[in-house]
Short mmCIF file of C-alpha atoms in Angstrom, two decimals:
data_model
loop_
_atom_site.label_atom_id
_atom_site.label_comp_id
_atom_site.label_asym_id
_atom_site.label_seq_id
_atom_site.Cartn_x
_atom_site.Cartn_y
_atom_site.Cartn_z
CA UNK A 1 0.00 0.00 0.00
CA UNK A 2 1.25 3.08 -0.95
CA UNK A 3 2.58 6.01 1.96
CA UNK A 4 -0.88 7.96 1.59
CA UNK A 5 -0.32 9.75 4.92
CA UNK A 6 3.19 11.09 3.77
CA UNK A 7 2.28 12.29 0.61
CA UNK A 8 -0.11 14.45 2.89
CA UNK A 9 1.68 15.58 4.98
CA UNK A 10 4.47 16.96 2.78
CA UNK A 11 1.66 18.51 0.29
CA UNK A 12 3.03 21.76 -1.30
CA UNK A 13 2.65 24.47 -3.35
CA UNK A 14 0.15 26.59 -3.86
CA UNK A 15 -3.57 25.85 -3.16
CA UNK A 16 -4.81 24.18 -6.56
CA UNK A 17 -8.51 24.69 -5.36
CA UNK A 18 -11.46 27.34 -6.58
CA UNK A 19 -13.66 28.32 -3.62
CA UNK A 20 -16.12 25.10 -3.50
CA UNK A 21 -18.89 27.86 -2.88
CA UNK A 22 -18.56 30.30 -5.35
CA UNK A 23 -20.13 30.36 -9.25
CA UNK A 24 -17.71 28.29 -11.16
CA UNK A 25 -16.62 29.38 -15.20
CA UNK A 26 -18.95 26.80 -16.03
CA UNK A 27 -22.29 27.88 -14.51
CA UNK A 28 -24.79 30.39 -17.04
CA UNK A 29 -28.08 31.43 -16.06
CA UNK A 30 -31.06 31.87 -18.56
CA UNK A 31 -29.45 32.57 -21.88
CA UNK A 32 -29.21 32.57 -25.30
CA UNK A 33 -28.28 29.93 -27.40
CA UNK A 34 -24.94 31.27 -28.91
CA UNK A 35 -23.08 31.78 -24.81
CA UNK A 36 -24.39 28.26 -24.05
CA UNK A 37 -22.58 26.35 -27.10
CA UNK A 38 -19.14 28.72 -26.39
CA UNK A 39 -19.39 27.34 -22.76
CA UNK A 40 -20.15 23.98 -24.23
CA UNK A 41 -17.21 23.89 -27.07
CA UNK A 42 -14.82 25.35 -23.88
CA UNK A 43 -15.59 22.69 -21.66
CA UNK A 44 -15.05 20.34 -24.32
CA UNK A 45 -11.15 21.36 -24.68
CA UNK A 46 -10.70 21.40 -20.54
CA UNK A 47 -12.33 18.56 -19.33
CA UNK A 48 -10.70 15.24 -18.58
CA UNK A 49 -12.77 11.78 -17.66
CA UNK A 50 -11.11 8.67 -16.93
CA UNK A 51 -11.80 5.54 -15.46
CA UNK A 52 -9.48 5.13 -12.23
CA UNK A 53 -8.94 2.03 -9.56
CA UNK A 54 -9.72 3.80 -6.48
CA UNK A 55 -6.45 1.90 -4.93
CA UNK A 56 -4.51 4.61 -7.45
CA UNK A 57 -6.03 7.66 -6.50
CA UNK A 58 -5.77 9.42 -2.12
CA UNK A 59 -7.92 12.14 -0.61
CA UNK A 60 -5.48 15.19 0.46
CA UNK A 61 -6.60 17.84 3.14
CA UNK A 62 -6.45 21.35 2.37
CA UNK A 63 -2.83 22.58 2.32
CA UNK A 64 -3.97 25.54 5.08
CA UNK A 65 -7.16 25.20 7.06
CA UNK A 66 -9.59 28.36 7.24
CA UNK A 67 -12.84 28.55 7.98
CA UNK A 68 -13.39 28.74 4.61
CA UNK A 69 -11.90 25.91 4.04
CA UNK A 70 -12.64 24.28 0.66
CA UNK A 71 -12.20 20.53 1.24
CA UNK A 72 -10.44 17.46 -0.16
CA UNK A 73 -8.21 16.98 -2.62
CA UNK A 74 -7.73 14.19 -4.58
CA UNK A 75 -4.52 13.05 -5.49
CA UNK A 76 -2.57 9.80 -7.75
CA UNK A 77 -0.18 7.74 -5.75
CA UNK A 78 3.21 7.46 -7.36
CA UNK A 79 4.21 4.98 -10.13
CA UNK A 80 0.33 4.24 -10.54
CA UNK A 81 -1.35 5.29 -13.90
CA UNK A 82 -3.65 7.59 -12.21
CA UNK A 83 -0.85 10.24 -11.98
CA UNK A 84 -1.51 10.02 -16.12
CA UNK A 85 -5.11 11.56 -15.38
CA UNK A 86 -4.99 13.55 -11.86
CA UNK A 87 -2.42 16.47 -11.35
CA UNK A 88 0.19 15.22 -8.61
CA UNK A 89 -0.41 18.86 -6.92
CA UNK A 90 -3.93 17.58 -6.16
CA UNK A 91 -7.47 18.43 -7.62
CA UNK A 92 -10.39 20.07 -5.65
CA UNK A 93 -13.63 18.11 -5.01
CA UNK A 94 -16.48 19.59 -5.39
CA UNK A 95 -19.02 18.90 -2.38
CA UNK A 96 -21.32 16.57 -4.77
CA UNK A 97 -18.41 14.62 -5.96
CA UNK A 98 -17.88 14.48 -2.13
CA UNK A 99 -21.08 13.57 -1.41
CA UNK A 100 -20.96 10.89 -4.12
CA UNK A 101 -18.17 8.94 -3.09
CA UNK A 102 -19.64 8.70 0.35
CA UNK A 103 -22.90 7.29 -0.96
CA UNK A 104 -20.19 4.80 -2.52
CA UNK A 105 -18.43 3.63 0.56
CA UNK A 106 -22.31 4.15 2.54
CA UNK A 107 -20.47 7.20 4.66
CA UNK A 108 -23.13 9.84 6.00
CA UNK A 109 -22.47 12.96 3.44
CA UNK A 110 -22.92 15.50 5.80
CA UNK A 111 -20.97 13.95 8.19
CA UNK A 112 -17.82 13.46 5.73
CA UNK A 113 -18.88 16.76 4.30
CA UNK A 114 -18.50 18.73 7.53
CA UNK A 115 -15.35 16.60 8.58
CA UNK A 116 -13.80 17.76 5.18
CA UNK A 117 -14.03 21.43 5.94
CA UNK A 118 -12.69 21.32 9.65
CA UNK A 119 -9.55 21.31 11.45
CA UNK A 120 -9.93 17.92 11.62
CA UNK A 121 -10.13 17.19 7.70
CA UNK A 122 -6.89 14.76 7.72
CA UNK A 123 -9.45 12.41 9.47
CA UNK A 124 -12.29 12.58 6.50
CA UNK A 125 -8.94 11.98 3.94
CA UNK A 126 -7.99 8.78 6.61
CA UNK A 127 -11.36 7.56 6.30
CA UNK A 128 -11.78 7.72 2.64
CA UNK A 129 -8.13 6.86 1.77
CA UNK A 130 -8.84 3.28 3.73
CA UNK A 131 -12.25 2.42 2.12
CA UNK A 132 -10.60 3.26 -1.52
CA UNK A 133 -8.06 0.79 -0.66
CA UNK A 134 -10.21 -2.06 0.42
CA UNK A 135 -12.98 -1.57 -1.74
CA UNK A 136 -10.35 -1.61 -5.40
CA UNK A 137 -13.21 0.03 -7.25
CA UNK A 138 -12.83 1.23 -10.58
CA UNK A 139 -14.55 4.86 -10.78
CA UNK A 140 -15.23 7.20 -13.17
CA UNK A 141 -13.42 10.93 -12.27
CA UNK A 142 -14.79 13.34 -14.04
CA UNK A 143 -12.66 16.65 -14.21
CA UNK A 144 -13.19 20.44 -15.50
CA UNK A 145 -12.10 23.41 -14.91
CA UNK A 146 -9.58 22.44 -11.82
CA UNK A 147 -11.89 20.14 -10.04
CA UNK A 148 -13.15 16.89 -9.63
CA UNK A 149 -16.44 17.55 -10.65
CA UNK A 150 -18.32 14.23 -10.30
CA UNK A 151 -16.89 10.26 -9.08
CA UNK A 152 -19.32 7.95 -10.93
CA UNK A 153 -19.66 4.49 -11.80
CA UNK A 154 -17.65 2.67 -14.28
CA UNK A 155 -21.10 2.20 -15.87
CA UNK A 156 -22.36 5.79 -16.12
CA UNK A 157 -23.25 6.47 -19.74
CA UNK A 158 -21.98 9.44 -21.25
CA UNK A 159 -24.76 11.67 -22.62
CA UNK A 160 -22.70 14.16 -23.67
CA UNK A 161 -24.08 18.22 -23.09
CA UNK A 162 -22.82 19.54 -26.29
CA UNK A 163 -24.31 16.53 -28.58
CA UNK A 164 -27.31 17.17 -27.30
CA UNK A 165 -27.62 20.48 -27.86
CA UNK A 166 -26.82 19.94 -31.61
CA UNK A 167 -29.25 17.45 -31.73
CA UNK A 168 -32.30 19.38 -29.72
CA UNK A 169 -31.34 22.39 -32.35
CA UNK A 170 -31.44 19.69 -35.79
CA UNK A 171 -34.49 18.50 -34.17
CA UNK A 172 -35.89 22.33 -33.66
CA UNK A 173 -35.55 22.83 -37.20
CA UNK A 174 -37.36 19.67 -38.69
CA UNK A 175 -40.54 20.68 -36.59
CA UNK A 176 -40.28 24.21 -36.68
CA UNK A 177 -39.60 25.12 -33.25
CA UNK A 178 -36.80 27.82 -32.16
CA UNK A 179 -34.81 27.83 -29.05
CA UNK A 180 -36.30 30.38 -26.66
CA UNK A 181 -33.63 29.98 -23.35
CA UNK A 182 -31.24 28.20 -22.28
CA UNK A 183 -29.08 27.55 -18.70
CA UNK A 184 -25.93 25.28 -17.54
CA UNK A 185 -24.89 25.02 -13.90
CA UNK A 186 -22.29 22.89 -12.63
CA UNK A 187 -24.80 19.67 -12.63
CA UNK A 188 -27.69 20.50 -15.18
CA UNK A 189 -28.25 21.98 -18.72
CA UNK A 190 -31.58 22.67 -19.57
CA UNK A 191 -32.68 24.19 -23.58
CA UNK A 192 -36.06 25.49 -23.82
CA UNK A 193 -37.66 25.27 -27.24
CA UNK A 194 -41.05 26.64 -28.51
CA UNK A 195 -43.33 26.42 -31.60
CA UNK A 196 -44.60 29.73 -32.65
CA UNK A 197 -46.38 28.65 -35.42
CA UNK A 198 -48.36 25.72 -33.48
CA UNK A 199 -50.94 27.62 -30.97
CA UNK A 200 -54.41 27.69 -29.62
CA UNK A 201 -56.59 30.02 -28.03
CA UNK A 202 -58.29 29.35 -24.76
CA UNK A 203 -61.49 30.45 -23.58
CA UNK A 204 -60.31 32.32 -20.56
CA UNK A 205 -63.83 33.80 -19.86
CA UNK A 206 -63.66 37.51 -18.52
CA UNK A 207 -60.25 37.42 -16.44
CA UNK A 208 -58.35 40.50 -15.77
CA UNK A 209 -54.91 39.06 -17.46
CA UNK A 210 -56.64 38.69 -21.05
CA UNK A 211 -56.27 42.55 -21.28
CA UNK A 212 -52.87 42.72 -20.90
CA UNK A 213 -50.17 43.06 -23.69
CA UNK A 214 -47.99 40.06 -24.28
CA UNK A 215 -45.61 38.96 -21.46
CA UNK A 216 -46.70 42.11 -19.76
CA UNK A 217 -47.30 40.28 -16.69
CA UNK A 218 -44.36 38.13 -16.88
CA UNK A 219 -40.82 39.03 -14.82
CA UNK A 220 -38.91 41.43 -17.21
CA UNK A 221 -35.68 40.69 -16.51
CA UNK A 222 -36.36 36.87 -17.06
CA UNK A 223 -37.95 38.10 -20.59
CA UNK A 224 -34.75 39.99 -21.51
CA UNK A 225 -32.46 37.45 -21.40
CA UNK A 226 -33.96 34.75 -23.32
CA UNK A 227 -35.73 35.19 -27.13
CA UNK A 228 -39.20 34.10 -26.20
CA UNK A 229 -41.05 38.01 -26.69
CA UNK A 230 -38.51 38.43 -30.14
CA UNK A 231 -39.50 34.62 -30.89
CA UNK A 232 -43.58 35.13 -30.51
CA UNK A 233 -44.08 38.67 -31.74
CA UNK A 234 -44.88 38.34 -35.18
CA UNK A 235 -46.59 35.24 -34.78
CA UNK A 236 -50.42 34.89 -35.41
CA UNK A 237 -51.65 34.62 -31.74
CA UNK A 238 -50.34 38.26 -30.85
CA UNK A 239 -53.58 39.50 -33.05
CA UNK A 240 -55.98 36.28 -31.45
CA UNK A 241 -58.40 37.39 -28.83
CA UNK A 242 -58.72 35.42 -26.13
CA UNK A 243 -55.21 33.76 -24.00
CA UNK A 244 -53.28 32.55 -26.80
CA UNK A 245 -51.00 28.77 -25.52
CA UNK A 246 -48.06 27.41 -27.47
CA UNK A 247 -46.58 24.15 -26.84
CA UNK A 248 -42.88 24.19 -26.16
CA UNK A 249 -40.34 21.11 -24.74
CA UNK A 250 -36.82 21.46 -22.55
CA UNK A 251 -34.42 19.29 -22.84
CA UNK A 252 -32.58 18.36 -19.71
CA UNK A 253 -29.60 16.43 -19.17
CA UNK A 254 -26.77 16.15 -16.29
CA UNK A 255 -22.85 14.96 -16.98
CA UNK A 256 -22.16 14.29 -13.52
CA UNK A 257 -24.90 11.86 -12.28
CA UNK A 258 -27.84 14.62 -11.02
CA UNK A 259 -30.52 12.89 -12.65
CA UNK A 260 -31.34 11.94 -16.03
CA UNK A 261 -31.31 13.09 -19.59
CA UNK A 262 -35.52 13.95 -20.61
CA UNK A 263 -37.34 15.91 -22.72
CA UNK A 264 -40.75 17.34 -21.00
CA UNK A 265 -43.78 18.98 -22.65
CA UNK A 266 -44.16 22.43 -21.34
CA UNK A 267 -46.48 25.30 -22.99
CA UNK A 268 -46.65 29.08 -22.54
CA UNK A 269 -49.21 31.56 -22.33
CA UNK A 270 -49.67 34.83 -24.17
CA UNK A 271 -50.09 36.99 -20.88
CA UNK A 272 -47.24 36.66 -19.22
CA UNK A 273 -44.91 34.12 -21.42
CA UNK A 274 -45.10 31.73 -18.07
CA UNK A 275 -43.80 28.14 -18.74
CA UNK A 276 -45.87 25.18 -17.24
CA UNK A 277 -44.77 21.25 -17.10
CA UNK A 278 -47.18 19.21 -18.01
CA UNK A 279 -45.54 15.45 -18.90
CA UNK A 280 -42.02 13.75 -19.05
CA UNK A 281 -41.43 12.46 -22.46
CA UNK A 282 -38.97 10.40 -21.88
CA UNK A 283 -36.36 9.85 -19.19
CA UNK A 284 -33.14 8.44 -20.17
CA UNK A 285 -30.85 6.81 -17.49
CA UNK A 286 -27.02 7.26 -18.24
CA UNK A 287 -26.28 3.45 -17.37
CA UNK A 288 -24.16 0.69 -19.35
CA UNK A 289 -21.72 -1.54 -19.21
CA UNK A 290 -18.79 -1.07 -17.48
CA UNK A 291 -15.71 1.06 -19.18
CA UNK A 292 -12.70 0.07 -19.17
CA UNK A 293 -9.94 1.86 -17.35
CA UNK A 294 -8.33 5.05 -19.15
CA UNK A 295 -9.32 8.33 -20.39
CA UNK A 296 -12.08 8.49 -22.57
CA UNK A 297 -12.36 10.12 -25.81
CA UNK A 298 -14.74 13.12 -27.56
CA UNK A 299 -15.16 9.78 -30.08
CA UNK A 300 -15.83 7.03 -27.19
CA UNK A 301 -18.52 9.32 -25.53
CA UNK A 302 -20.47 10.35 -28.52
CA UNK A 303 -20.77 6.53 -29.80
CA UNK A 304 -22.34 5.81 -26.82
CA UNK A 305 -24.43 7.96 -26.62
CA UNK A 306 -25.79 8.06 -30.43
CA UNK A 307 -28.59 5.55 -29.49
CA UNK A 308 -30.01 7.62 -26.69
CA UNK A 309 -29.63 10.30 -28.97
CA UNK A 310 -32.50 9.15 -31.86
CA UNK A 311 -34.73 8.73 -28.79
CA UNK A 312 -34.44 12.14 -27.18
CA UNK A 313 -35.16 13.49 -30.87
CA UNK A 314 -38.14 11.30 -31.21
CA UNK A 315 -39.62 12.50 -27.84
CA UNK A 316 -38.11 15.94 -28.85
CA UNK A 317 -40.47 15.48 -32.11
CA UNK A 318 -43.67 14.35 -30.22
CA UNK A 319 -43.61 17.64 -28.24
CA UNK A 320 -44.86 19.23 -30.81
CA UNK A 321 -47.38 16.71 -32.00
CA UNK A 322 -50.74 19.00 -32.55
CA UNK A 323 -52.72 15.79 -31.44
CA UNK A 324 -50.99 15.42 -28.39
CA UNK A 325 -51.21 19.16 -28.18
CA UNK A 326 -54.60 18.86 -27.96
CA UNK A 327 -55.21 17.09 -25.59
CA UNK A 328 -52.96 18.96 -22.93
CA UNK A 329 -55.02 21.83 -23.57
CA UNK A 330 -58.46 20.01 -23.24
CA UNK A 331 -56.89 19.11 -19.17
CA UNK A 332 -55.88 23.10 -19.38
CA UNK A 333 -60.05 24.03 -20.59
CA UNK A 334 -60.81 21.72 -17.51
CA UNK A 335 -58.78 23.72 -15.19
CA UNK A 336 -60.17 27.37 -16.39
CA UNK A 337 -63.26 26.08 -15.61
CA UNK A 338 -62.85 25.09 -12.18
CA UNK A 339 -63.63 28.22 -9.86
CA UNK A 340 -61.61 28.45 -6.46
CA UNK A 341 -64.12 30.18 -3.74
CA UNK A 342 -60.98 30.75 -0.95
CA UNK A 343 -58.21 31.62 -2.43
CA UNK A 344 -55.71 31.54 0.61
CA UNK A 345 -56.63 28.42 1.60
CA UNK A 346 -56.30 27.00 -1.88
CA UNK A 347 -52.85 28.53 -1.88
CA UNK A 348 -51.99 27.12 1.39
CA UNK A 349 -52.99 23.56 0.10
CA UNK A 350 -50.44 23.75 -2.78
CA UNK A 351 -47.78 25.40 -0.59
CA UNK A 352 -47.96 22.59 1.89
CA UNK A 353 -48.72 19.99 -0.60
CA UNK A 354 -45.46 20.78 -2.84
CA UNK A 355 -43.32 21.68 -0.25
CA UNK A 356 -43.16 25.60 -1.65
CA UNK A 357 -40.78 27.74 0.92
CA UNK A 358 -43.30 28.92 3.37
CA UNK A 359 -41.63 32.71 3.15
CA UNK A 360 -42.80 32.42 -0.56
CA UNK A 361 -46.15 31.84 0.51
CA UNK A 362 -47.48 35.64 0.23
CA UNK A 363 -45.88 36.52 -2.99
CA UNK A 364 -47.77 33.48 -4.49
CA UNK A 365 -51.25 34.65 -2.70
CA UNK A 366 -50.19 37.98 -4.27
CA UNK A 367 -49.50 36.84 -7.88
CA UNK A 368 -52.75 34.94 -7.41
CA UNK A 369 -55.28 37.36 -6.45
CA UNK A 370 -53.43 40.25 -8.46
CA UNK A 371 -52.96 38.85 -11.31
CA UNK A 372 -55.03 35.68 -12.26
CA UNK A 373 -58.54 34.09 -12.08
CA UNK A 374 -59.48 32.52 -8.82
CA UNK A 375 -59.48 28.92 -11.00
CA UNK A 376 -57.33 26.16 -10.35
CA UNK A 377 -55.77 27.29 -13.82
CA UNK A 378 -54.88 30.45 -12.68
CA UNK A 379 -53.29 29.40 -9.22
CA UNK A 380 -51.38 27.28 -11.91
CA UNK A 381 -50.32 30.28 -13.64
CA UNK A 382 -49.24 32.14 -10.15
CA UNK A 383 -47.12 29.86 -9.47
CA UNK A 384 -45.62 29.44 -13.21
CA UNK A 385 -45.65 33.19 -12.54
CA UNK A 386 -42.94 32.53 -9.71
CA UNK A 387 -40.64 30.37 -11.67
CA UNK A 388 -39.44 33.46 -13.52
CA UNK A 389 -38.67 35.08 -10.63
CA UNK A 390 -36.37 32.35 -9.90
CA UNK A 391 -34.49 32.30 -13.08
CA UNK A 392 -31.04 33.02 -11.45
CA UNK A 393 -31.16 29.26 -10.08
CA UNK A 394 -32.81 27.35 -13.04
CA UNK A 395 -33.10 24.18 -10.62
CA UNK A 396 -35.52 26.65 -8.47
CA UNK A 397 -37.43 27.94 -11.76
CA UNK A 398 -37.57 24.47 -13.27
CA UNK A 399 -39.54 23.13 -9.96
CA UNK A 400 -42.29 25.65 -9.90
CA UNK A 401 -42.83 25.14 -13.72
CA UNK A 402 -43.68 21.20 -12.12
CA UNK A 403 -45.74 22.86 -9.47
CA UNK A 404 -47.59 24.54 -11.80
CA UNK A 405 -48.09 21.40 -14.02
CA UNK A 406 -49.10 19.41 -11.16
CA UNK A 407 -51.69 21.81 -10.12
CA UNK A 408 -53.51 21.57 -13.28
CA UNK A 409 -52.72 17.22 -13.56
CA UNK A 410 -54.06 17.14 -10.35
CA UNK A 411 -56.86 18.73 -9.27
CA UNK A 412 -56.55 17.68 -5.20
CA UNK A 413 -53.64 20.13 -4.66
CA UNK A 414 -55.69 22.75 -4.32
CA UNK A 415 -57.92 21.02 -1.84
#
């Protein structure tokens, strides 16, 4: 067994890590297409996966504790072959690369977590450096930007971001959809697309949002910085009376293990541009056989991959199916029509039910009665409404776009 405790002990240098806390290069908020491929192409050229024995690899403390500290590092023992793939200065972890090797070697994360970032953190590298050791698992490192950005299986399929987003755009273009917004965080990309020219007018009955201009009630910072209002305005519903819906899809996908690659049905309304999630499409899980030990190739990942590929344009395709269209809006017509007598009540029904931040409770109630309808449709849209609000975290905005789905799937929230 190799000398892990003296090679971390004698660790030198200066501090190879990025504050685990801070935005990374690699994290974009709503966007536009164009700075989400750049960022793509750029991690592309700066990322490094490889397949490592976890007997070749040791967990390093920081080189000076703060209390700031910013965890592990991971680095190769000598004369192994993982000092071909991991810098021999050490590489940060991130906390949910942290937090996934403990769920590998069944370690509390929050435990190992807060042990990493104390005085005590040499004890968190002990207890990992032994269990790597014993256990002579092969895992899959994942690497960008300085850090160790995800520890996988050696059976996590690569679903590569930036193939994706080609195909989602080829796909756009066959069924005449455009990309309206677009977001990448460390863990999650997520490509909004919408079909200008496939819409349909709802009967809305007299509510107080049908007089507004397009997207007036919608957040306007979330409107500037994506294309939807360019997108829609010269389209045939801006002239429609009546709340004008068109059908849209995002494309989700995660390179270090945060859940799966899927394409959901989503539609937006005329009013206030808000986004609602009505139905997963299809869910793709990134497992397969196990890889062999090495660093993987641009080539390797995007042959794997191909196959999910045709799928995710086939659901990408069925978005925008006007039958299936259809019929999402005949659940919407069903949710217009259902009156809510108590508002607050209703509100505090879906707050509990979805587990909404209590402290957000008001500004929903607000949004609600302002804004809306007192039907289970527009408690929907309230809380659609709030999603934009939220479009600095697109994890945050992407749940209340569920919410808001869920409401009008399931009539019992609001009861």
């Amino acid at each position: 067994m190799a000398d892990r405790t003296t090679g971390r002990r004698t660790a030198t240098g200066s501090n190879p890590l990025t504050e685990v806390m801070e935005q990374s290069p690699s994290q974009l908020g709503v966007t536009r297409l164009g700075p989400l491929v750049e960022e793509l192409k750029r991690q592309q050229e700066s990322r490094l996966d490889a397949v490592i024995d976890s007997r070749q690899v040791m967990f390093v403390p920081p080189h000076n504790y703060s209390e700031k500290s910013d965890g592990l590092l991971l680095r190769p023992v000598d004369g192994t072959q993982a000092m071909e793939f991991v810098d021999s200065d050490g590489v940060a972890l991130r906390k949910h690369a942290l937090q996934q090797i403990a769920k590998t070697f069944h370690i509390p994360a929050k435990f190992l977590y807060d042990l990493s970032r104390s005085k005590d953190a040499d004890l968190a590298a002990d207890l990992l450096d032994g269990l790597s050791h014993r256990s002579g698992r092969r895992l899959l490192f994942r690497q960008l930007d300085g850090r160790v950005r995800a520890i996988l299986s050696d059976r996590y399929r690569f679903i590569d971001n930036y193939d994706l987003a080609f195909q989602a755009m080829e796909t756009a273009e066959e069924v005449g959809a455009k990309v309206v917004s677009c977001s990448l965080s460390d863990d999650k990309m997520r490509i909004k697309l919408i079909a200008p020219d496939l819409w349909q007018a709802l009967d809305t009955g007299s509510g107080s949002h049908t007089f507004f201009s397009p997207g007036q009630l919608g957040n306007n910072e979330w409107r500037d910085k994506n294309g939807i209002a360019r997108i829609l305005e010269d389209t045939p519903g801006y002239e429609v009376d009546g709340e004008v819906v068109w059908p849209g899809c995002e494309i989700s996908n995660s390179e270090t293990g945060l859940g799966s690659a899927g394409v959901s049905l989503f539609y937006s309304r005329k009013s206030c541009f808000n986004m609602t999630i009505c139905t997963q499409l299809s869910r793709q899980v990134h497992l397969g056989h196990k890889m062999e030990e090495g660093i993987f190739s641009e080539e390797t990942m995007a042959a794997v991959s191909q196959t999910t590929m045709m799928k995710m344009r086939d659901a990408i395709k069925a978005s925008f199916d006007p039958t299936h269209f259809k019929r999402i809006m005949e659940k919407q017509q069903e949710a217009i029509s259902d009156v809510i007598e108590a508002p607050a009540p209703a509100v505090d029904n879906v707050v509990k039910a979805c587990q909404i931040p209590q402290e957000k409770r008001d500004q929903l109630l607000a949004y609600f009665v302002g804004d809306y309808p007192m039907t289970r449709d527009g408690l929907s849209q309230a809380v659609s409404r709030m999603a934009q609000d939220e479009h600095i975290d697109a994890d945050k905005s992407h749940q209340y776009e569920k919410i808001a789905g869920s409401i009008i799937e399931h009539a019992s929230l609001i009861r």
